[in-house]
mmCIF file of C-alpha atoms in Angstrom:
data_model
loop_
_atom_site.group_PDB
_atom_site.id
_atom_site.type_symbol
_atom_site.label_atom_id
_atom_site.label_comp_id
_atom_site.label_asym_id
_atom_site.label_seq_id
_atom_site.Cartn_x
_atom_site.Cartn_y
_atom_site.Cartn_z
ATOM 1 C CA MET A 1 -4.922 261.096 -87.031
ATOM 2 C CA THR A 2 -7.015 258.964 -85.361
ATOM 3 C CA VAL A 3 -6.076 254.729 -83.532
ATOM 4 C CA ASP A 4 -8.921 253.726 -85.889
ATOM 5 C CA SER A 5 -7.357 255.143 -88.996
ATOM 6 C CA LEU A 6 -3.616 253.933 -88.260
ATOM 7 C CA ILE A 7 -5.134 250.927 -87.460
ATOM 8 C CA THR A 8 -7.319 250.669 -91.625
ATOM 9 C CA ARG A 9 -3.787 252.686 -92.780
ATOM 10 C CA ALA A 10 -2.146 249.022 -91.464
ATOM 11 C CA ARG A 11 -4.425 246.943 -92.913
ATOM 12 C CA GLU A 12 -4.381 248.444 -96.197
ATOM 13 C CA LEU A 13 -0.135 248.662 -96.034
ATOM 14 C CA ASP A 14 -0.211 245.242 -95.527
ATOM 15 C CA SER A 15 -2.395 244.120 -98.126
ATOM 16 C CA ALA A 16 -1.037 245.379 -100.323
ATOM 17 C CA ASP A 17 2.592 244.931 -99.923
ATOM 18 C CA PRO A 18 4.092 242.505 -102.390
ATOM 19 C CA LEU A 19 6.259 240.715 -99.592
ATOM 20 C CA GLU A 20 3.548 239.751 -97.097
ATOM 21 C CA GLN A 21 3.650 236.592 -98.133
ATOM 22 C CA TYR A 22 6.789 236.289 -97.604
ATOM 23 C CA ARG A 23 6.432 236.378 -93.379
ATOM 24 C CA SER A 24 4.368 232.563 -93.263
ATOM 25 C CA ARG A 25 8.198 231.146 -94.066
ATOM 26 C CA PHE A 26 9.073 232.384 -91.227
ATOM 27 C CA ILE A 27 8.784 230.598 -87.480
ATOM 28 C CA GLY A 28 6.156 232.272 -85.362
ATOM 29 C CA HIS A 29 5.378 234.802 -86.793
ATOM 30 C CA ASP A 30 1.933 233.860 -86.177
ATOM 31 C CA ASN A 31 2.251 233.378 -82.294
ATOM 32 C CA ALA A 32 -0.413 235.063 -80.292
ATOM 33 C CA GLU A 33 1.792 235.470 -77.374
ATOM 34 C CA LEU A 34 4.726 237.340 -78.896
ATOM 35 C CA PRO A 35 1.753 239.925 -81.603
ATOM 36 C CA ALA A 36 4.536 242.378 -82.335
ATOM 37 C CA TYR A 37 8.227 241.078 -82.447
ATOM 38 C CA LEU A 38 10.719 244.801 -83.169
ATOM 39 C CA ASP A 39 13.938 243.384 -82.462
ATOM 40 C CA GLY A 40 14.954 241.652 -86.029
ATOM 41 C CA ASN A 41 17.904 243.768 -85.937
ATOM 42 C CA SER A 42 19.522 242.175 -82.649
ATOM 43 C CA LEU A 43 18.166 238.205 -83.539
ATOM 44 C CA GLY A 44 15.780 237.843 -87.095
ATOM 45 C CA ARG A 45 13.399 235.038 -86.576
ATOM 46 C CA PRO A 46 13.705 231.397 -87.927
ATOM 47 C CA LEU A 47 12.610 230.197 -90.992
ATOM 48 C CA GLU A 48 10.980 227.080 -91.337
ATOM 49 C CA ALA A 49 13.235 225.831 -94.015
ATOM 50 C CA THR A 50 16.079 226.227 -91.257
ATOM 51 C CA ARG A 51 14.360 223.682 -89.299
ATOM 52 C CA GLU A 52 14.201 220.742 -92.393
ATOM 53 C CA ARG A 53 17.411 221.596 -92.998
ATOM 54 C CA TYR A 54 19.123 221.106 -89.827
ATOM 55 C CA ASN A 55 16.897 218.048 -89.798
ATOM 56 C CA SER A 56 18.252 217.029 -92.405
ATOM 57 C CA PHE A 57 21.569 218.037 -91.667
ATOM 58 C CA ILE A 58 22.276 216.434 -88.931
ATOM 59 C CA THR A 59 20.353 212.254 -89.725
ATOM 60 C CA GLU A 60 21.810 212.898 -94.047
ATOM 61 C CA GLN A 61 25.156 215.091 -93.751
ATOM 62 C CA TRP A 62 26.594 214.719 -90.070
ATOM 63 C CA GLY A 63 25.006 211.998 -89.193
ATOM 64 C CA GLY A 64 25.573 210.010 -92.425
ATOM 65 C CA ARG A 65 28.519 210.955 -93.828
ATOM 66 C CA LEU A 66 30.743 211.486 -90.544
ATOM 67 C CA ILE A 67 33.796 213.018 -91.807
ATOM 68 C CA ARG A 68 33.663 212.405 -95.241
ATOM 69 C CA GLY A 69 31.762 215.642 -95.291
ATOM 70 C CA TRP A 70 34.501 217.950 -94.619
ATOM 71 C CA ASP A 71 35.900 216.845 -98.327
ATOM 72 C CA GLU A 72 32.138 216.552 -99.851
ATOM 73 C CA ALA A 73 31.180 220.054 -98.786
ATOM 74 C CA TRP A 74 32.298 221.943 -95.573
ATOM 75 C CA LEU A 75 35.405 222.832 -96.015
ATOM 76 C CA GLN A 76 34.016 224.843 -99.331
ATOM 77 C CA LEU A 77 30.769 226.087 -97.163
ATOM 78 C CA PRO A 78 33.358 229.182 -95.916
ATOM 79 C CA LEU A 79 33.881 229.930 -99.511
ATOM 80 C CA THR A 80 30.903 229.525 -101.356
ATOM 81 C CA LEU A 81 28.838 230.983 -98.607
ATOM 82 C CA GLY A 82 30.875 233.391 -98.691
ATOM 83 C CA ASP A 83 30.026 234.545 -102.286
ATOM 84 C CA LYS A 84 26.453 233.945 -102.067
ATOM 85 C CA ILE A 85 26.632 236.899 -99.395
ATOM 86 C CA GLY A 86 28.610 238.723 -101.313
ATOM 87 C CA GLU A 87 26.701 238.300 -104.700
ATOM 88 C CA VAL A 88 22.827 238.881 -103.162
ATOM 89 C CA THR A 89 23.679 241.527 -100.491
ATOM 90 C CA LEU A 90 26.906 242.981 -100.850
ATOM 91 C CA GLY A 91 27.816 243.786 -104.922
ATOM 92 C CA ALA A 92 30.721 241.599 -104.105
ATOM 93 C CA ALA A 93 32.088 239.368 -107.078
ATOM 94 C CA ARG A 94 33.364 235.972 -106.242
ATOM 95 C CA GLY A 95 36.715 235.777 -104.332
ATOM 96 C CA GLN A 96 36.362 238.331 -101.666
ATOM 97 C CA CYS A 97 33.720 237.381 -98.721
ATOM 98 C CA ILE A 98 34.180 234.352 -96.709
ATOM 99 C CA VAL A 99 32.527 233.151 -93.390
ATOM 100 C CA ALA A 100 34.222 232.632 -90.010
ATOM 101 C CA ASP A 101 34.707 233.248 -86.375
ATOM 102 C CA SER A 102 32.792 236.630 -84.567
ATOM 103 C CA THR A 103 32.388 240.043 -85.846
ATOM 104 C CA THR A 104 34.887 240.591 -82.823
ATOM 105 C CA VAL A 105 37.586 238.343 -84.499
ATOM 106 C CA LEU A 106 36.990 239.464 -88.021
ATOM 107 C CA LEU A 107 37.155 243.581 -87.212
ATOM 108 C CA TYR A 108 40.787 242.410 -85.196
ATOM 109 C CA LYS A 109 41.637 240.614 -88.109
ATOM 110 C CA LEU A 110 40.554 243.118 -90.374
ATOM 111 C CA ALA A 111 41.914 245.820 -88.731
ATOM 112 C CA ARG A 112 45.445 244.160 -88.010
ATOM 113 C CA ALA A 113 45.438 243.381 -91.925
ATOM 114 C CA ALA A 114 44.441 247.582 -92.597
ATOM 115 C CA VAL A 115 48.334 248.192 -90.403
ATOM 116 C CA ALA A 116 49.853 246.210 -92.483
ATOM 117 C CA ALA A 117 49.091 247.481 -95.463
ATOM 118 C CA ARG A 118 50.361 251.273 -94.547
ATOM 119 C CA PRO A 119 52.901 251.009 -93.232
ATOM 120 C CA GLY A 120 54.413 254.038 -91.240
ATOM 121 C CA ARG A 121 51.094 255.726 -90.927
ATOM 122 C CA THR A 122 50.387 256.533 -87.119
ATOM 123 C CA GLU A 123 46.577 256.565 -86.754
ATOM 124 C CA ILE A 124 43.502 255.343 -86.162
ATOM 125 C CA VAL A 125 39.757 256.989 -87.110
ATOM 126 C CA LEU A 126 36.665 255.780 -85.520
ATOM 127 C CA ASP A 127 33.597 257.547 -84.406
ATOM 128 C CA ARG A 128 32.938 257.505 -80.579
ATOM 129 C CA ASP A 129 29.600 256.612 -81.541
ATOM 130 C CA ASN A 130 30.228 253.364 -83.308
ATOM 131 C CA PHE A 131 29.243 249.924 -81.713
ATOM 132 C CA PRO A 132 31.612 249.531 -78.404
ATOM 133 C CA THR A 133 32.858 246.082 -79.895
ATOM 134 C CA ASP A 134 34.263 248.418 -82.585
ATOM 135 C CA ARG A 135 36.069 250.514 -80.257
ATOM 136 C CA TYR A 136 37.246 248.154 -77.611
ATOM 137 C CA VAL A 137 38.756 246.211 -80.408
ATOM 138 C CA MET A 138 40.667 249.336 -82.185
ATOM 139 C CA GLU A 139 41.779 250.423 -78.263
ATOM 140 C CA GLY A 140 42.858 246.476 -78.232
ATOM 141 C CA VAL A 141 44.997 247.252 -81.708
ATOM 142 C CA ALA A 142 46.018 250.279 -81.400
ATOM 143 C CA ASN A 143 47.882 249.502 -78.251
ATOM 144 C CA GLU A 144 49.466 246.875 -80.048
ATOM 145 C CA CYS A 145 50.798 248.413 -82.845
ATOM 146 C CA GLY A 146 51.634 251.430 -80.924
ATOM 147 C CA LEU A 147 49.257 253.629 -83.272
ATOM 148 C CA ARG A 148 47.318 256.368 -82.214
ATOM 149 C CA LEU A 149 43.427 256.683 -82.028
ATOM 150 C CA ARG A 150 41.752 259.414 -83.684
ATOM 151 C CA TRP A 151 38.293 260.349 -83.044
ATOM 152 C CA LEU A 152 35.310 261.686 -84.255
ATOM 153 C CA GLN A 153 32.333 263.263 -82.693
ATOM 154 C CA ALA A 154 29.695 263.024 -84.563
ATOM 155 C CA SER A 155 25.661 263.710 -83.815
ATOM 156 C CA PRO A 156 24.438 260.332 -81.809
ATOM 157 C CA ASP A 157 21.074 261.292 -83.188
ATOM 158 C CA SER A 158 22.656 261.830 -86.922
ATOM 159 C CA GLY A 159 25.593 260.208 -87.141
ATOM 160 C CA VAL A 160 29.500 260.556 -89.181
ATOM 161 C CA THR A 161 29.584 262.619 -92.343
ATOM 162 C CA THR A 162 31.657 262.354 -95.191
ATOM 163 C CA GLU A 163 32.764 266.033 -93.663
ATOM 164 C CA ASP A 164 33.731 264.076 -90.734
ATOM 165 C CA VAL A 165 35.854 261.997 -92.129
ATOM 166 C CA GLN A 166 37.682 264.628 -94.395
ATOM 167 C CA ALA A 167 37.703 267.228 -91.428
ATOM 168 C CA VAL A 168 40.409 264.789 -89.327
ATOM 169 C CA VAL A 169 42.398 262.133 -92.212
ATOM 170 C CA GLY A 170 45.094 262.466 -93.659
ATOM 171 C CA PRO A 171 49.100 261.453 -93.936
ATOM 172 C CA ASP A 172 49.288 259.874 -90.574
ATOM 173 C CA THR A 173 45.721 257.941 -90.920
ATOM 174 C CA ALA A 174 46.321 254.306 -91.572
ATOM 175 C CA PHE A 175 42.869 252.859 -91.831
ATOM 176 C CA VAL A 176 39.031 254.561 -90.857
ATOM 177 C CA VAL A 177 36.457 252.456 -89.383
ATOM 178 C CA LEU A 178 32.668 253.333 -89.070
ATOM 179 C CA SER A 179 29.260 251.545 -89.152
ATOM 180 C CA HIS A 180 27.210 251.995 -92.159
ATOM 181 C CA VAL A 181 24.199 251.827 -90.099
ATOM 182 C CA ALA A 182 24.824 253.586 -86.235
ATOM 183 C CA TYR A 183 23.566 250.151 -84.068
ATOM 184 C CA ARG A 184 21.701 253.301 -81.664
ATOM 185 C CA SER A 185 20.361 256.011 -84.049
ATOM 186 C CA GLY A 186 20.064 253.124 -87.520
ATOM 187 C CA HIS A 187 21.041 256.523 -89.437
ATOM 188 C CA LEU A 188 22.783 255.602 -93.083
ATOM 189 C CA ALA A 189 26.345 256.717 -93.926
ATOM 190 C CA ASP A 190 27.732 257.371 -97.090
ATOM 191 C CA MET A 191 29.487 254.466 -98.018
ATOM 192 C CA GLN A 192 30.552 255.164 -101.057
ATOM 193 C CA THR A 193 31.641 259.427 -100.421
ATOM 194 C CA ILE A 194 33.369 258.745 -97.427
ATOM 195 C CA THR A 195 34.792 255.641 -98.807
ATOM 196 C CA SER A 196 36.468 257.944 -101.784
ATOM 197 C CA ALA A 197 37.384 260.813 -98.618
ATOM 198 C CA VAL A 198 39.259 258.291 -97.110
ATOM 199 C CA HIS A 199 41.412 257.331 -100.310
ATOM 200 C CA ASP A 200 42.224 260.832 -101.040
ATOM 201 C CA ALA A 201 44.329 261.069 -98.474
ATOM 202 C CA GLY A 202 45.951 257.962 -99.222
ATOM 203 C CA ALA A 203 44.376 255.343 -96.436
ATOM 204 C CA LEU A 204 42.179 252.940 -95.996
ATOM 205 C CA VAL A 205 38.501 252.002 -94.934
ATOM 206 C CA LEU A 206 36.804 249.292 -92.793
ATOM 207 C CA TRP A 207 32.777 249.077 -93.130
ATOM 208 C CA ASP A 208 30.604 247.441 -89.890
ATOM 209 C CA LEU A 209 27.638 246.025 -91.924
ATOM 210 C CA CYS A 210 26.146 244.707 -89.013
ATOM 211 C CA HIS A 211 23.065 246.801 -89.214
ATOM 212 C CA SER A 212 22.232 246.776 -92.821
ATOM 213 C CA VAL A 213 23.852 243.426 -94.326
ATOM 214 C CA GLY A 214 20.676 241.936 -95.710
ATOM 215 C CA SER A 215 18.343 245.315 -95.124
ATOM 216 C CA VAL A 216 19.980 248.053 -97.227
ATOM 217 C CA PRO A 217 21.653 247.613 -100.756
ATOM 218 C CA VAL A 218 25.875 248.268 -101.078
ATOM 219 C CA GLN A 219 28.183 248.359 -104.502
ATOM 220 C CA LEU A 220 31.811 247.410 -102.228
ATOM 221 C CA ASP A 221 33.121 246.467 -105.129
ATOM 222 C CA ALA A 222 32.196 249.831 -107.033
ATOM 223 C CA TRP A 223 32.159 251.941 -104.159
ATOM 224 C CA GLY A 224 35.771 250.958 -104.036
ATOM 225 C CA VAL A 225 35.398 249.531 -100.458
ATOM 226 C CA ASP A 226 39.239 248.205 -98.629
ATOM 227 C CA TYR A 227 37.349 245.639 -96.067
ATOM 228 C CA ALA A 228 34.055 245.140 -94.248
ATOM 229 C CA VAL A 229 32.839 242.554 -91.914
ATOM 230 C CA GLY A 230 29.013 241.884 -91.068
ATOM 231 C CA CYS A 231 27.736 239.821 -88.049
ATOM 232 C CA SER A 232 24.505 237.114 -89.783
ATOM 233 C CA TYR A 233 22.229 236.893 -87.053
ATOM 234 C CA LYS A 234 20.390 240.034 -87.337
ATOM 235 C CA TYR A 235 19.062 240.264 -91.271
ATOM 236 C CA LEU A 236 21.118 237.427 -92.008
ATOM 237 C CA ASN A 237 18.761 236.010 -89.533
ATOM 238 C CA GLY A 238 21.260 232.877 -89.028
ATOM 239 C CA GLY A 239 20.644 232.917 -85.547
ATOM 240 C CA PRO A 240 22.130 233.313 -82.079
ATOM 241 C CA GLY A 241 26.082 233.004 -82.138
ATOM 242 C CA ALA A 242 25.799 232.610 -85.655
ATOM 243 C CA PRO A 243 29.590 233.257 -87.473
ATOM 244 C CA ALA A 244 30.217 236.781 -88.851
ATOM 245 C CA TRP A 245 31.553 237.418 -93.102
ATOM 246 C CA ALA A 246 34.873 239.491 -93.868
ATOM 247 C CA TYR A 247 34.684 241.422 -97.153
ATOM 248 C CA VAL A 248 39.160 241.554 -98.574
ATOM 249 C CA ALA A 249 38.402 243.715 -102.162
ATOM 250 C CA GLU A 250 40.849 240.984 -104.607
ATOM 251 C CA ARG A 251 43.714 244.257 -104.514
ATOM 252 C CA HIS A 252 44.163 243.599 -101.413
ATOM 253 C CA HIS A 253 44.707 239.785 -101.150
ATOM 254 C CA THR A 254 48.796 239.770 -102.579
ATOM 255 C CA ASP A 255 49.430 241.381 -99.078
ATOM 256 C CA LEU A 256 46.503 240.245 -97.463
ATOM 257 C CA ASP A 257 48.236 239.843 -93.776
ATOM 258 C CA GLN A 258 46.183 238.885 -91.362
ATOM 259 C CA PRO A 259 47.155 237.783 -87.511
ATOM 260 C CA ILE A 260 45.672 234.301 -86.405
ATOM 261 C CA GLN A 261 47.052 231.941 -88.825
ATOM 262 C CA GLY A 262 45.260 229.282 -88.175
ATOM 263 C CA TRP A 263 45.527 225.732 -89.980
ATOM 264 C CA ILE A 264 42.447 225.924 -92.066
ATOM 265 C CA GLY A 265 44.090 229.650 -93.646
ATOM 266 C CA SER A 266 46.871 227.902 -94.089
ATOM 267 C CA ALA A 267 48.243 226.787 -97.799
ATOM 268 C CA ASP A 268 48.112 222.992 -97.196
ATOM 269 C CA PRO A 269 46.085 222.497 -93.968
ATOM 270 C CA PHE A 270 46.075 218.988 -94.613
ATOM 271 C CA GLY A 271 50.105 218.709 -95.128
ATOM 272 C CA MET A 272 51.221 219.477 -91.745
ATOM 273 C CA VAL A 273 53.990 221.193 -92.402
ATOM 274 C CA GLN A 274 56.429 222.997 -90.133
ATOM 275 C CA GLY A 275 55.877 226.304 -90.651
ATOM 276 C CA TYR A 276 53.378 228.881 -91.829
ATOM 277 C CA GLU A 277 53.157 229.613 -95.147
ATOM 278 C CA PRO A 278 49.176 231.438 -96.076
ATOM 279 C CA ALA A 279 46.829 230.585 -98.217
ATOM 280 C CA SER A 280 46.260 232.075 -101.580
ATOM 281 C CA GLY A 281 43.328 234.681 -101.903
ATOM 282 C CA ILE A 282 40.449 235.036 -99.125
ATOM 283 C CA ARG A 283 40.992 231.791 -97.773
ATOM 284 C CA ARG A 284 43.669 233.469 -96.044
ATOM 285 C CA MET A 285 41.578 235.002 -93.463
ATOM 286 C CA LEU A 286 40.623 231.643 -92.046
ATOM 287 C CA SER A 287 42.116 230.110 -89.377
ATOM 288 C CA GLY A 288 40.237 227.134 -87.662
ATOM 289 C CA THR A 289 37.969 224.952 -88.102
ATOM 290 C CA PRO A 290 34.428 225.983 -89.285
ATOM 291 C CA PRO A 291 31.502 226.980 -87.515
ATOM 292 C CA ILE A 292 29.553 224.198 -89.957
ATOM 293 C CA MET A 293 26.249 224.120 -87.981
ATOM 294 C CA GLY A 294 26.386 228.069 -87.933
ATOM 295 C CA MET A 295 26.099 228.856 -91.493
ATOM 296 C CA LEU A 296 23.180 226.311 -92.189
ATOM 297 C CA ALA A 297 20.033 228.978 -91.594
ATOM 298 C CA ILE A 298 22.401 231.636 -93.856
ATOM 299 C CA GLU A 299 21.605 229.627 -95.987
ATOM 300 C CA ASP A 300 18.419 229.340 -96.427
ATOM 301 C CA MET A 301 17.732 233.192 -94.938
ATOM 302 C CA VAL A 302 20.594 234.702 -98.085
ATOM 303 C CA ASP A 303 18.803 231.935 -100.020
ATOM 304 C CA LEU A 304 15.230 233.944 -99.646
ATOM 305 C CA ILE A 305 16.451 237.465 -100.441
ATOM 306 C CA ALA A 306 17.758 236.262 -103.593
ATOM 307 C CA GLU A 307 14.765 235.141 -104.843
ATOM 308 C CA VAL A 308 12.649 238.302 -103.294
ATOM 309 C CA GLY A 309 15.513 241.096 -104.414
ATOM 310 C CA MET A 310 17.743 243.347 -102.176
ATOM 311 C CA ASP A 311 15.349 246.758 -103.722
ATOM 312 C CA ALA A 312 12.271 244.923 -102.847
ATOM 313 C CA VAL A 313 14.150 244.279 -99.679
ATOM 314 C CA ARG A 314 15.000 247.882 -99.068
ATOM 315 C CA LYS A 315 11.383 249.304 -100.330
ATOM 316 C CA LYS A 316 10.163 247.648 -97.476
ATOM 317 C CA SER A 317 12.537 248.245 -95.360
ATOM 318 C CA VAL A 318 11.348 252.475 -96.030
ATOM 319 C CA ASP A 319 7.702 252.407 -95.940
ATOM 320 C CA LEU A 320 7.859 250.622 -92.870
ATOM 321 C CA THR A 321 10.300 252.628 -91.178
ATOM 322 C CA GLU A 322 7.817 255.850 -92.658
ATOM 323 C CA PHE A 323 5.113 254.012 -91.573
ATOM 324 C CA ALA A 324 6.158 253.761 -87.445
ATOM 325 C CA LEU A 325 7.546 257.060 -87.986
ATOM 326 C CA GLU A 326 4.490 258.589 -89.428
ATOM 327 C CA ALA A 327 2.655 256.213 -85.610
ATOM 328 C CA VAL A 328 5.111 257.586 -83.652
ATOM 329 C CA THR A 329 4.318 261.190 -84.292
ATOM 330 C CA GLU A 330 0.417 260.759 -84.282
ATOM 331 C CA LEU A 331 0.624 258.440 -80.937
ATOM 332 C CA LEU A 332 3.682 259.228 -78.959
ATOM 333 C CA SER A 333 4.447 263.478 -79.790
ATOM 334 C CA SER A 334 1.689 263.920 -76.732
ATOM 335 C CA HIS A 335 3.864 262.148 -74.380
ATOM 336 C CA GLN A 336 7.166 264.052 -74.731
ATOM 337 C CA VAL A 337 8.481 261.438 -77.131
ATOM 338 C CA GLN A 338 11.819 262.141 -79.457
ATOM 339 C CA VAL A 339 12.550 260.815 -82.645
ATOM 340 C CA ALA A 340 16.447 260.009 -82.257
ATOM 341 C CA SER A 341 16.693 258.857 -85.905
ATOM 342 C CA PRO A 342 16.928 260.439 -89.163
ATOM 343 C CA THR A 343 13.580 261.600 -90.304
ATOM 344 C CA ASP A 344 14.976 261.668 -94.269
ATOM 345 C CA ALA A 345 14.513 257.966 -95.750
ATOM 346 C CA ALA A 346 18.036 258.044 -97.750
ATOM 347 C CA SER A 347 19.314 258.449 -94.184
ATOM 348 C CA ARG A 348 18.283 255.435 -92.215
ATOM 349 C CA GLY A 349 18.910 251.908 -91.943
ATOM 350 C CA SER A 350 15.665 249.659 -91.257
ATOM 351 C CA HIS A 351 15.290 250.324 -86.999
ATOM 352 C CA ILE A 352 13.776 253.988 -85.716
ATOM 353 C CA THR A 353 15.058 254.553 -82.187
ATOM 354 C CA ILE A 354 13.289 257.160 -79.565
ATOM 355 C CA ASP A 355 13.652 258.263 -76.861
ATOM 356 C CA HIS A 356 12.198 259.106 -73.246
ATOM 357 C CA PRO A 357 13.618 259.709 -69.876
ATOM 358 C CA SER A 358 11.208 256.224 -68.336
ATOM 359 C CA PHE A 359 11.870 254.065 -71.502
ATOM 360 C CA ARG A 360 13.730 251.295 -69.583
ATOM 361 C CA ALA A 361 10.876 250.696 -67.764
ATOM 362 C CA VAL A 362 8.875 251.105 -70.269
ATOM 363 C CA THR A 363 11.023 247.865 -72.880
ATOM 364 C CA ALA A 364 10.410 245.233 -69.539
ATOM 365 C CA GLU A 365 6.651 245.994 -69.033
ATOM 366 C CA LEU A 366 6.429 245.541 -72.710
ATOM 367 C CA TRP A 367 8.259 242.583 -72.888
ATOM 368 C CA ASP A 368 6.421 241.195 -70.459
ATOM 369 C CA ASN A 369 3.070 241.255 -72.629
ATOM 370 C CA GLY A 370 5.206 239.808 -75.647
ATOM 371 C CA ILE A 371 5.592 243.465 -77.486
ATOM 372 C CA ILE A 372 9.454 243.046 -78.192
ATOM 373 C CA PRO A 373 11.601 245.897 -79.013
ATOM 374 C CA ASP A 374 14.859 246.415 -77.402
ATOM 375 C CA TYR A 375 16.742 249.610 -74.827
ATOM 376 C CA ARG A 376 19.296 251.163 -75.616
ATOM 377 C CA ASN A 377 21.169 253.930 -72.966
ATOM 378 C CA PRO A 378 21.039 256.080 -72.677
ATOM 379 C CA ASN A 379 16.902 256.471 -72.400
ATOM 380 C CA GLY A 380 16.568 254.486 -76.180
ATOM 381 C CA ILE A 381 13.922 251.827 -77.592
ATOM 382 C CA ARG A 382 14.304 250.734 -80.761
ATOM 383 C CA LEU A 383 11.994 249.819 -83.870
ATOM 384 C CA GLY A 384 13.857 247.044 -85.436
ATOM 385 C CA LEU A 385 12.268 246.665 -88.742
ATOM 386 C CA SER A 386 12.758 243.531 -91.068
ATOM 387 C CA PRO A 387 11.781 243.966 -93.893
ATOM 388 C CA LEU A 388 10.703 240.018 -94.779
ATOM 389 C CA SER A 389 8.915 238.956 -91.215
ATOM 390 C CA THR A 390 7.233 242.343 -89.837
ATOM 391 C CA SER A 391 4.414 243.870 -90.666
ATOM 392 C CA PHE A 392 2.803 246.827 -90.712
ATOM 393 C CA ALA A 393 0.305 245.799 -88.521
ATOM 394 C CA GLU A 394 2.476 244.568 -85.754
ATOM 395 C CA THR A 395 4.824 247.338 -85.850
ATOM 396 C CA LEU A 396 1.766 249.818 -85.602
ATOM 397 C CA HIS A 397 0.547 246.652 -82.663
ATOM 398 C CA GLY A 398 3.997 247.999 -80.026
ATOM 399 C CA ILE A 399 4.043 251.646 -80.910
ATOM 400 C CA LEU A 400 0.160 251.740 -79.765
ATOM 401 C CA ALA A 401 1.678 249.680 -76.574
ATOM 402 C CA ILE A 402 3.920 251.714 -75.922
ATOM 403 C CA GLU A 403 1.537 254.554 -75.984
ATOM 404 C CA LYS A 404 -0.999 252.209 -73.479
ATOM 405 C CA ILE A 405 1.498 252.521 -71.493
ATOM 406 C CA LEU A 406 3.065 256.473 -71.448
ATOM 407 C CA ALA A 407 -0.864 257.170 -71.184
ATOM 408 C CA ALA A 408 -1.636 255.466 -67.975
ATOM 409 C CA SER A 409 2.065 255.807 -66.070
#
């Protein structure tokens, strides 16, 4: 396929795309100085609605209501927004999701809760290709609790399979922690069957959904997931440092024991009583004062996803990554670029990774020209294709830019 035919195909796909109309809702979608933003799996674009929401919040709520805002809405926002994220993107009934802290802190809280829920068990199972935070937090939890780490060694270009998990879980396993979409390769794990395999061993499972929430539909309740966590600045477009969310299945609420006991997570925050008594339900996952301003942009994006529907988001994601793989094959294979992501769409999230020894330098040059993917060691460029803000033409523009640099080197 020629370059001209790829350009024509990209234009046709954009014209036929039912979600193309939503791109205009994102700030900077038509910025000529940034012709290809392919890093939505690291930081999503802000919505125009968010600009309006922040202005309104500052003048009318923070500036107008001041401290009264806590009683009127803010104290409940971690719960109400958590419910909305659960309903729209996670297949979770009300009362099981909450917004609080960072992904790292919530991973720690949930891991400690899982340890407490499986007394006598001595191992945490995780994979060596998981995101560094997941590995580092579990190393710390293992040290604190006197547990062993049982490492899975999956292929970095594929990912953890059900068979991998079945081979290592057993009577010593307290819990297993895995990413639903692998941060490097984009491999999409079979959450349902892996969760079932973990439960067959009497253990619990903690899923990291940072790279899937808002781009890949999941059914946490139906699939029997115990715990889940995810950030909100990727496909939920919450902005830099936006707070993360946690899911705890209702069946675990009565014995939910998280280690960071703070006043907001207590049964009576304003009673100021001596001695900590946890709140009932998911609210006990809170510790300190909720980051209200960090939640505002998340609300806008979750509302947009609800309008569009997760099935439509997923279809666009698959179409984008399929087209990207097609363009990579046509334009970059002659330059010895290797695809490091699953070629089967059913096993892939919303980003693809391509490898080449010169990609660190190539990425820097791309950034200088307003082409923004990201680089991941040892030699990969990730093309993060955010379904509601990325076009087919934009995707092709980025791949053409990579080809141009490689051809000139």
